[in-house]
């Protein structure tokens, strides 16, 4: 996938997630969910902007997601 296509998909996904309630966004953060790591990261960031404070356990899980994203971006 090209850089432009990846960027565009991220923008579209972000617009969709912005409309979600906090409860819906929290569904993205559950382990074993069917969402892409990028969507999980976006949901986390949106909840943080909305003032959500995360437990250490949840932060550890999200750190694993970020690590996965980083590994996928390294050629």
Coordinates of C-alpha atoms in Angstrom, one line a residue, residues 4-60:
X4 CA -0.9 8.2 0.3
X5 CA -3.4 5.3 0.5
X6 CA -2.2 4.5 4.1
X7 CA -2.5 8.2 5.1
X8 CA -6.0 8.5 3.5
X9 CA -7.2 5.3 5.3
X10 CA -5.9 6.7 8.6
X11 CA -7.8 9.9 8.0
X12 CA -11.0 8.1 7.2
X13 CA -10.7 5.7 10.2
X14 CA -10.0 8.7 12.4
X15 CA -13.2 10.5 11.3
X16 CA -15.2 7.3 12.0
X17 CA -13.7 6.9 15.5
X18 CA -14.3 10.6 16.4
X19 CA -18.0 9.9 16.2
X20 CA -17.8 6.9 18.7
X21 CA -18.8 7.2 22.3
X22 CA -16.2 6.6 25.0
X23 CA -17.8 3.2 25.6
X24 CA -17.5 2.3 21.9
X25 CA -13.8 3.4 21.9
X26 CA -13.1 1.3 24.9
X27 CA -14.2 -1.7 22.9
X28 CA -11.2 -1.1 20.7
X29 CA -8.9 -1.4 23.7
X30 CA -10.0 -4.9 24.7
X31 CA -7.4 -7.6 24.3
X32 CA -8.3 -10.0 21.5
X33 CA -10.5 -7.5 19.6
X34 CA -10.8 -7.6 15.9
X35 CA -9.5 -4.1 15.2
X36 CA -6.2 -3.2 13.6
X37 CA -3.4 -1.9 15.8
X38 CA -3.7 1.5 14.2
X39 CA -7.4 1.7 15.2
X40 CA -6.5 0.7 18.7
X41 CA -3.9 3.4 18.9
X42 CA -6.3 6.0 17.5
X43 CA -9.0 5.0 20.0
X44 CA -6.5 5.2 22.9
X45 CA -5.4 8.7 21.8
X46 CA -9.0 9.9 21.4
X47 CA -9.9 8.7 24.9
X48 CA -6.8 10.4 26.3
X49 CA -7.8 13.7 24.7
X50 CA -11.3 13.3 26.2
X51 CA -9.7 13.1 29.7
X52 CA -9.6 9.3 30.2
X53 CA -7.0 8.1 32.7
X54 CA -5.7 4.6 32.1
X55 CA -4.7 1.9 34.5
X56 CA -1.1 0.6 34.5
X57 CA -2.4 -2.7 33.1
X58 CA -4.1 -1.0 30.2
X59 CA -1.1 1.1 29.5
X60 CA 1.1 -2.0 29.3

